Short mmCIF file of C-alpha atoms in Angstrom, two decimals:
data_model
loop_
_atom_site.label_atom_id
_atom_site.label_comp_id
_atom_site.label_asym_id
_atom_site.label_seq_id
_atom_site.Cartn_x
_atom_site.Cartn_y
_atom_site.Cartn_z
CA MET A 61 -21.26 10.72 75.16
CA THR A 62 -17.55 11.02 75.93
CA ILE A 63 -15.37 7.96 76.23
CA LYS A 64 -14.04 7.49 79.75
CA LYS A 65 -10.42 6.47 80.21
CA THR A 66 -10.13 2.79 81.16
CA PRO A 67 -7.27 0.27 81.05
CA ARG A 68 -8.74 -1.23 77.89
CA PRO A 69 -9.07 0.52 74.52
CA GLN A 70 -12.58 1.60 73.60
CA VAL A 71 -14.75 2.10 70.56
CA VAL A 72 -18.06 3.86 70.02
CA LEU A 73 -20.79 1.67 68.55
CA THR A 74 -23.00 2.99 65.77
CA GLY A 75 -24.77 1.68 62.69
CA PHE A 76 -26.72 2.49 59.56
CA ALA A 77 -30.16 2.89 61.07
CA ASP A 78 -32.02 2.46 57.78
CA GLU A 79 -30.89 -1.19 57.74
CA CYS A 80 -33.39 -2.07 60.45
CA SER A 81 -36.48 -0.88 58.57
CA ASN A 82 -37.84 -2.13 55.27
CA THR A 83 -39.83 1.10 54.80
CA LYS A 84 -36.99 3.25 56.26
CA THR A 85 -39.42 5.05 58.60
CA MET A 86 -37.57 7.10 61.19
CA VAL A 87 -39.69 5.91 64.11
CA GLU A 88 -38.77 2.30 63.37
CA GLN A 89 -35.12 3.20 62.81
CA PHE A 90 -34.84 5.19 66.03
CA ALA A 91 -36.95 2.88 68.20
CA THR A 92 -34.81 -0.10 67.16
CA PHE A 93 -31.53 1.66 67.85
CA ALA A 94 -32.69 2.99 71.21
CA ALA A 95 -33.98 -0.45 72.25
CA LEU A 96 -30.67 -2.05 71.27
CA GLY A 97 -28.84 0.41 73.52
CA LEU A 98 -27.14 2.41 70.79
CA GLN A 99 -26.72 6.16 71.07
CA TYR A 100 -25.31 6.91 67.63
CA TYR A 101 -26.43 6.17 64.08
CA SER A 102 -25.25 6.87 60.54
CA VAL A 103 -27.91 8.61 58.48
CA ARG A 104 -28.43 7.46 54.88
CA PHE A 105 -32.04 6.77 53.83
CA VAL A 106 -34.93 8.62 55.45
CA ASN A 107 -38.71 8.17 55.45
CA LEU A 108 -40.64 10.66 57.56
CA GLY A 109 -43.95 8.92 56.87
CA ASP A 110 -45.38 12.04 55.28
CA GLY A 111 -46.20 10.49 51.93
CA GLN A 112 -42.92 11.64 50.36
CA GLY A 113 -41.48 8.12 50.52
CA VAL A 114 -37.85 7.16 51.02
CA LYS A 115 -35.20 9.80 50.39
CA ASN A 116 -31.43 9.69 50.42
CA VAL A 117 -30.10 12.09 53.06
CA MET A 118 -28.66 14.24 50.26
CA LYS A 119 -32.20 14.99 49.03
CA LEU A 120 -33.66 16.20 52.34
CA THR A 121 -35.03 19.72 52.69
CA THR A 122 -34.07 21.91 55.62
CA ASP A 123 -37.50 21.38 57.18
CA GLU A 124 -37.18 17.60 56.82
CA ILE A 125 -33.77 17.68 58.47
CA ARG A 126 -35.24 19.60 61.40
CA GLN A 127 -37.94 16.93 61.74
CA VAL A 128 -35.37 14.12 61.75
CA VAL A 129 -33.20 15.89 64.34
CA ALA A 130 -36.20 16.58 66.60
CA LEU A 131 -37.24 12.93 66.43
CA GLN A 132 -33.74 11.59 67.03
CA ASN A 133 -33.53 13.80 70.10
CA ASP A 134 -36.73 12.22 71.41
CA TYR A 135 -34.98 8.84 71.23
CA GLY A 136 -31.68 10.08 72.70
CA LEU A 137 -29.71 9.55 69.49
CA ASN A 138 -26.91 11.42 67.72
CA VAL A 139 -25.53 11.13 64.21
CA SER A 140 -22.10 9.53 63.93
CA SER A 141 -21.61 10.15 60.21
CA ILE A 142 -23.37 11.18 57.03
CA GLY A 143 -23.61 7.97 54.99
CA SER A 144 -23.33 9.87 51.75
CA PRO A 145 -22.91 8.51 48.20
CA ILE A 146 -20.19 11.07 47.44
CA GLY A 147 -17.75 9.53 44.98
CA LYS A 148 -20.18 6.90 43.65
CA ILE A 149 -20.28 8.44 40.19
CA LYS A 150 -18.32 7.82 37.01
CA LEU A 151 -14.83 9.25 36.83
CA LEU A 152 -15.13 9.79 33.06
CA ASP A 153 -18.01 10.62 30.77
CA VAL A 154 -17.96 7.38 28.77
CA ASN A 155 -20.72 5.07 27.58
CA ASP A 156 -19.52 1.76 28.99
CA GLY A 157 -22.90 0.18 29.63
CA LEU A 158 -22.96 1.06 33.33
CA LYS A 159 -25.96 2.85 34.82
CA ASP A 160 -23.85 5.04 37.12
CA ALA A 161 -24.15 8.79 36.65
CA TYR A 162 -21.45 11.16 35.46
CA VAL A 163 -21.25 14.74 36.78
CA PRO A 164 -18.56 17.25 35.76
CA PHE A 165 -16.29 17.48 38.78
CA ASP A 166 -16.32 21.26 39.30
CA GLU A 167 -20.11 21.12 39.36
CA TYR A 168 -20.01 18.10 41.68
CA LEU A 169 -17.62 19.82 44.10
CA SER A 170 -19.67 23.02 44.17
CA ASN A 171 -23.03 21.31 44.60
CA ASP A 172 -22.91 17.79 46.06
CA VAL A 173 -19.75 18.05 48.14
CA ARG A 174 -20.66 21.42 49.61
CA ARG A 175 -24.18 20.11 50.21
CA VAL A 176 -22.92 17.14 52.24
CA CYS A 177 -20.75 19.49 54.33
CA ASP A 178 -23.83 21.57 55.09
CA LEU A 179 -25.71 18.38 56.03
CA ALA A 180 -22.97 17.38 58.45
CA HIS A 181 -23.32 20.69 60.27
CA MET A 182 -27.11 20.45 60.37
CA PHE A 183 -26.90 16.93 61.82
CA GLU A 184 -24.06 17.99 64.14
CA THR A 185 -21.57 15.36 63.02
CA LYS A 186 -17.94 15.75 62.00
CA LEU A 187 -17.73 12.70 59.71
CA ILE A 188 -18.74 12.07 56.10
CA ARG A 189 -18.55 8.70 54.37
CA GLY A 190 -17.58 8.66 50.68
CA PHE A 191 -16.06 6.68 47.80
CA SER A 192 -13.36 6.71 45.13
CA PHE A 193 -15.28 6.97 41.80
CA TYR A 194 -16.03 4.38 39.11
CA GLN A 195 -13.44 3.81 36.41
CA PRO A 196 -14.68 2.69 32.95
CA LYS A 197 -16.06 -0.84 32.98
CA ASP A 198 -13.46 -3.63 32.84
CA ASP A 199 -10.58 -1.13 32.89
CA ASP A 200 -7.63 -1.38 35.30
CA PRO A 201 -8.40 0.86 38.33
CA LYS A 202 -4.71 1.53 38.89
CA LYS A 203 -4.63 3.57 35.67
CA TYR A 204 -6.90 6.16 37.31
CA ILE A 205 -5.21 6.67 40.67
CA SER A 206 -3.77 10.08 39.80
CA GLN A 207 -7.15 11.42 38.63
CA VAL A 208 -8.85 10.13 41.75
CA VAL A 209 -6.13 11.58 43.97
CA ASP A 210 -6.68 15.00 42.42
CA ARG A 211 -10.45 14.87 42.99
CA LEU A 212 -10.29 13.43 46.48
CA GLY A 213 -7.71 16.00 47.50
CA LYS A 214 -10.17 18.75 46.55
CA ILE A 215 -13.00 16.98 48.37
CA ALA A 216 -10.83 16.60 51.48
CA GLU A 217 -9.89 20.29 51.35
CA THR A 218 -13.56 21.29 51.07
CA CYS A 219 -14.35 19.17 54.12
CA HIS A 220 -11.32 20.54 55.95
CA ARG A 221 -12.52 24.11 55.47
CA SER A 222 -15.75 23.07 57.18
CA ASP A 223 -13.86 21.36 60.05
CA LEU A 224 -15.02 17.94 58.84
CA THR A 225 -13.35 14.60 58.09
CA PHE A 226 -13.99 12.67 54.87
CA GLY A 227 -13.86 8.88 55.21
CA LEU A 228 -12.94 6.97 52.04
CA GLU A 229 -14.48 3.49 52.02
CA VAL A 230 -12.93 0.46 50.35
CA GLU A 231 -15.51 -1.12 48.02
CA ALA A 232 -15.73 -3.33 44.95
CA ASN A 233 -15.97 -1.84 41.43
CA LEU A 234 -14.54 1.56 42.41
CA VAL A 235 -10.99 2.75 41.76
CA GLY A 236 -10.29 2.13 45.47
CA CYS A 237 -11.59 -1.42 45.24
CA ASN A 238 -8.99 -2.98 47.51
CA GLY A 239 -6.76 -2.05 50.41
CA TRP A 240 -3.57 -1.83 48.39
CA ILE A 241 -4.98 0.74 45.96
CA LEU A 242 -6.83 2.65 48.67
CA ALA A 243 -3.68 2.91 50.79
CA GLU A 244 -1.79 4.34 47.79
CA ILE A 245 -4.59 6.86 47.17
CA TYR A 246 -4.40 7.88 50.83
CA ARG A 247 -0.62 8.24 50.66
CA GLN A 248 -0.79 10.46 47.60
CA VAL A 249 -3.71 12.62 48.79
CA ASN A 250 -1.87 13.16 52.08
CA HIS A 251 -4.52 15.42 53.59
CA PRO A 252 -5.38 15.65 57.32
CA ALA A 253 -9.12 15.77 56.58
CA MET A 254 -9.19 12.41 54.78
CA LYS A 255 -9.24 9.05 56.53
CA LEU A 256 -9.91 5.51 55.29
CA ILE A 257 -12.88 3.30 56.16
CA PHE A 258 -12.09 -0.39 56.39
CA ASP A 259 -14.89 -2.80 55.46
CA ALA A 260 -13.76 -6.42 55.44
CA ALA A 261 -16.89 -7.81 53.79
CA ASN A 262 -16.34 -5.52 50.82
CA LEU A 263 -13.12 -7.46 50.26
CA VAL A 264 -14.54 -10.93 50.89
CA VAL A 265 -17.15 -10.36 48.15
CA GLN A 266 -14.26 -9.95 45.70
CA GLY A 267 -12.88 -13.38 46.53
CA TYR A 268 -9.95 -12.36 48.72
CA THR A 269 -8.87 -14.88 51.35
CA THR A 270 -8.77 -14.17 55.09
CA ALA A 271 -4.99 -13.78 54.91
CA GLU A 272 -5.22 -11.37 51.97
CA ILE A 273 -7.85 -9.31 53.80
CA PHE A 274 -5.61 -8.98 56.86
CA GLU A 275 -2.76 -7.92 54.58
CA GLN A 276 -4.96 -5.21 53.08
CA TYR A 277 -6.03 -4.09 56.56
CA GLU A 278 -2.36 -3.75 57.48
CA VAL A 279 -1.50 -1.54 54.51
CA MET A 280 -4.55 0.62 55.24
CA LYS A 281 -4.04 0.71 59.01
CA SER A 282 -2.11 3.96 59.30
CA GLY A 283 -4.95 5.77 57.53
CA ILE A 284 -8.00 4.04 59.01
CA GLY A 285 -10.39 6.44 60.69
CA TRP A 286 -13.29 4.10 61.38
CA MET A 287 -14.69 0.73 60.31
CA HIS A 288 -17.86 -0.67 58.83
CA ILE A 289 -18.73 -4.00 60.39
CA LYS A 290 -20.15 -6.83 58.30
CA ASP A 291 -18.91 -10.17 56.99
CA TYR A 292 -19.52 -12.42 54.00
CA ASN A 293 -19.74 -16.19 53.82
CA LYS A 294 -18.70 -16.96 50.27
CA THR A 295 -15.31 -16.53 48.60
CA THR A 296 -16.03 -18.16 45.23
CA VAL A 297 -16.48 -15.38 42.66
CA GLU A 298 -16.25 -15.31 38.90
CA VAL A 299 -13.33 -12.88 38.73
CA LYS A 300 -11.21 -12.45 41.84
CA GLY A 301 -10.78 -8.77 42.53
CA GLY A 302 -12.70 -7.89 39.36
CA ARG A 303 -16.09 -6.29 38.70
CA GLN A 304 -18.80 -7.75 40.91
CA ASP A 305 -22.57 -7.87 40.41
CA GLU A 306 -23.60 -6.04 43.58
CA ASP A 307 -27.28 -6.89 43.12
CA LYS A 308 -26.48 -10.60 43.49
CA MET A 309 -24.64 -10.36 46.80
CA LYS A 310 -26.69 -12.35 49.31
CA TRP A 311 -24.23 -14.09 51.63
CA PHE A 312 -23.66 -11.33 54.18
CA VAL A 313 -23.36 -12.54 57.78
CA PRO A 314 -22.55 -11.11 61.25
CA CYS A 315 -18.90 -10.43 62.07
CA ASP A 316 -18.39 -13.61 64.11
CA ARG A 317 -18.78 -15.82 61.05
CA GLY A 318 -17.72 -15.59 57.44
CA TYR A 319 -14.24 -15.17 55.96
CA ALA A 320 -13.16 -11.66 56.99
CA GLY A 321 -11.28 -12.60 60.16
CA HIS A 322 -12.63 -9.79 62.35
CA GLU A 323 -11.15 -11.29 65.50
CA ALA A 324 -7.56 -10.88 64.30
CA ILE A 325 -8.25 -7.50 62.70
CA LEU A 326 -9.89 -5.99 65.79
CA ARG A 327 -7.26 -7.44 68.13
CA ASP A 328 -4.61 -5.65 66.12
CA PHE A 329 -6.71 -2.50 65.72
CA ALA A 330 -6.91 -2.26 69.52
CA LYS A 331 -3.22 -1.27 69.55
CA ILE A 332 -3.87 2.01 67.74
CA LEU A 333 -7.23 2.81 69.33
CA PRO A 334 -5.86 5.00 72.17
CA SER A 335 -3.96 7.35 69.83
CA LEU A 336 -6.78 7.38 67.27
CA THR A 337 -9.29 8.17 70.02
CA GLU A 338 -7.19 11.14 71.15
CA TYR A 339 -7.01 12.37 67.55
CA TYR A 340 -10.78 12.25 67.11
CA GLN A 341 -11.57 13.81 70.45
CA SER A 342 -9.27 16.71 69.51
CA ARG A 343 -11.51 17.17 66.43
CA GLY A 344 -14.76 17.12 68.41
CA VAL A 345 -15.62 13.44 67.77
CA PRO A 346 -16.39 11.22 70.80
CA GLY A 347 -14.08 8.41 69.72
CA VAL A 348 -13.46 5.75 67.10
CA PHE A 349 -16.68 4.46 65.56
CA LEU A 350 -17.43 0.88 64.60
CA ASP A 351 -20.35 1.24 62.20
CA LEU A 352 -22.71 -1.72 61.85
CA GLU A 353 -23.81 -2.24 58.26
CA PRO A 354 -24.75 -5.93 58.43
CA HIS A 355 -26.78 -6.49 55.21
CA VAL A 356 -27.81 -9.85 56.72
CA LYS A 357 -31.05 -9.92 54.70
CA GLY A 358 -29.47 -8.51 51.54
CA GLY A 359 -27.20 -5.80 50.19
CA GLY A 360 -26.60 -3.88 46.99
CA GLN A 361 -24.84 -0.92 45.42
CA PHE A 362 -26.40 1.80 47.55
CA GLY A 363 -27.55 0.07 50.74
CA GLY A 364 -28.75 -3.06 52.45
CA TYR A 365 -31.37 -4.53 54.77
CA SER A 366 -31.08 -6.42 58.03
CA GLY A 367 -34.40 -5.85 59.79
CA CYS A 368 -34.83 -5.10 63.48
CA ASP A 369 -33.97 -8.70 64.34
CA GLY A 370 -30.96 -8.80 62.03
CA LEU A 371 -29.53 -5.62 63.55
CA GLY A 372 -29.84 -7.19 66.99
CA VAL A 373 -28.08 -10.37 65.90
CA ALA A 374 -25.29 -8.36 64.26
CA LEU A 375 -24.83 -6.12 67.31
CA ARG A 376 -24.59 -9.08 69.68
CA ALA A 377 -22.04 -10.72 67.39
CA LEU A 378 -19.93 -7.56 67.40
CA CYS A 379 -20.14 -7.19 71.18
CA LYS A 380 -19.13 -10.83 71.65
CA THR A 381 -16.14 -10.33 69.37
CA LEU A 382 -15.08 -7.12 71.14
CA ASP A 383 -15.34 -8.81 74.52
CA PHE A 384 -13.13 -11.63 73.25
CA VAL A 385 -10.39 -9.36 71.88
CA GLY A 386 -10.41 -6.99 74.88
CA ILE A 387 -12.01 -3.83 73.47
CA ASP A 388 -14.54 -1.90 75.54
CA TYR A 389 -17.74 -0.29 74.25
CA HIS A 390 -20.82 1.40 75.68
CA LEU A 391 -24.50 0.49 75.52
CA ARG A 392 -27.26 2.34 77.35
CA ASP A 393 -27.85 1.25 80.92
CA PHE A 394 -30.07 2.29 83.81
CA GLU A 395 -27.75 5.12 84.80
CA ASP A 396 -28.13 6.60 81.31
CA LEU A 397 -31.90 6.51 81.71
CA ARG A 398 -31.69 8.19 85.10
CA ALA A 399 -29.41 10.90 83.69
CA ALA A 400 -31.80 11.50 80.79
CA ARG A 401 -34.60 12.04 83.31
CA GLY A 402 -32.49 14.51 85.29
CA PHE A 403 -31.81 12.25 88.30
#
C-alpha cells in the first residue's frame, strides 16, 4: 500500500498482532487483523500451531519464517516492523537482583543485532523496534547515557548497513525511561538510521502528568519515527519516574481515555507528518506507522494481551481520535477486495 496524496496528513495503521490471541496462533492473529481492516502488523510472538509453542520472532527458524510469510500473504498482510527485544538486556554485568540477562556487547552486536537485521529482510520490512538497556537497579539512568550512546550508535550503524531503521522506544526502567533522556540519547547518537518511538502510556505508568507527557513528546518530536498507541488510566505510583513493577501494570486503556492526552499529541504530530512521510517513502517505507499495542487486558515487560475484542475497541478509539484531529488513515474496503481478486 502506498499513501495517496490528500489535503490532510496521513498515517499507516498497524499493530502488534500477537496482542489479539491468547495462544499467539498465527491464524487467529492474521484473521483478526484482516477482519479489522488492517494491512500491516508488527511481528513479535509467533505460534504456528505445530506443537512448538509460542516463540519470540528472534527464535524462529528460516522454515518457520517462510511459513509465517506464506500465511500472512494468504490474509493480505505485510510486516510493518520487527517488534524485537533488542536492548532489553543489562548494560553492566552486575548482580543487582534483577532477572534481566547480560550479554557482552560485541557478542550481542554480532549475534542478536545482525540476526534481527536478517529477520527484517526475510519479513520484508525496513523497521526494527528496540530499547536502551537496563542500568543497575535503583541507579540514576543519566549516569549511563554515554555508554548507551556508544552501543546504540553501533546498533544504528549495523542497521544502516542493511538499509534498515532502528526505532528506540521510550519505556520505564531502561536508561531511556523518559522523553528527556531519550531525546538526549538521540541527539548524541546522531545517526540517520536511528529514530525514536513515542509511547505515551509508557510515561503515564511512571506517574507523569498529561502536561509532562506532552512536554516529553515535544523534546522527542524531532526524532520521532513512529508511535505506539496505548493509554493508561492511573497516575498514582510509588516512585514517580522511578523503577516500576511491570508485572503489576493493569490499567491500560484505549487512546481516547486515560491520562496520555493523545488528542493534543496527535494534533501536533500532524504538522510534521507530511515531511516524515516523504522521508520514509524515500527509504522504501509506505508512510508513518501508528502501531497499536493496547494491552487492554494486561501488559508486562515483554508484551501484553488485548484479545480480538480488545484490539477492535482500541482500533475504533484510535480511528475516532484521528478523525477528530484531522489525520487520515486507510482500512480495507470493497475496492481493496476487488483489487485482490484481480478485478
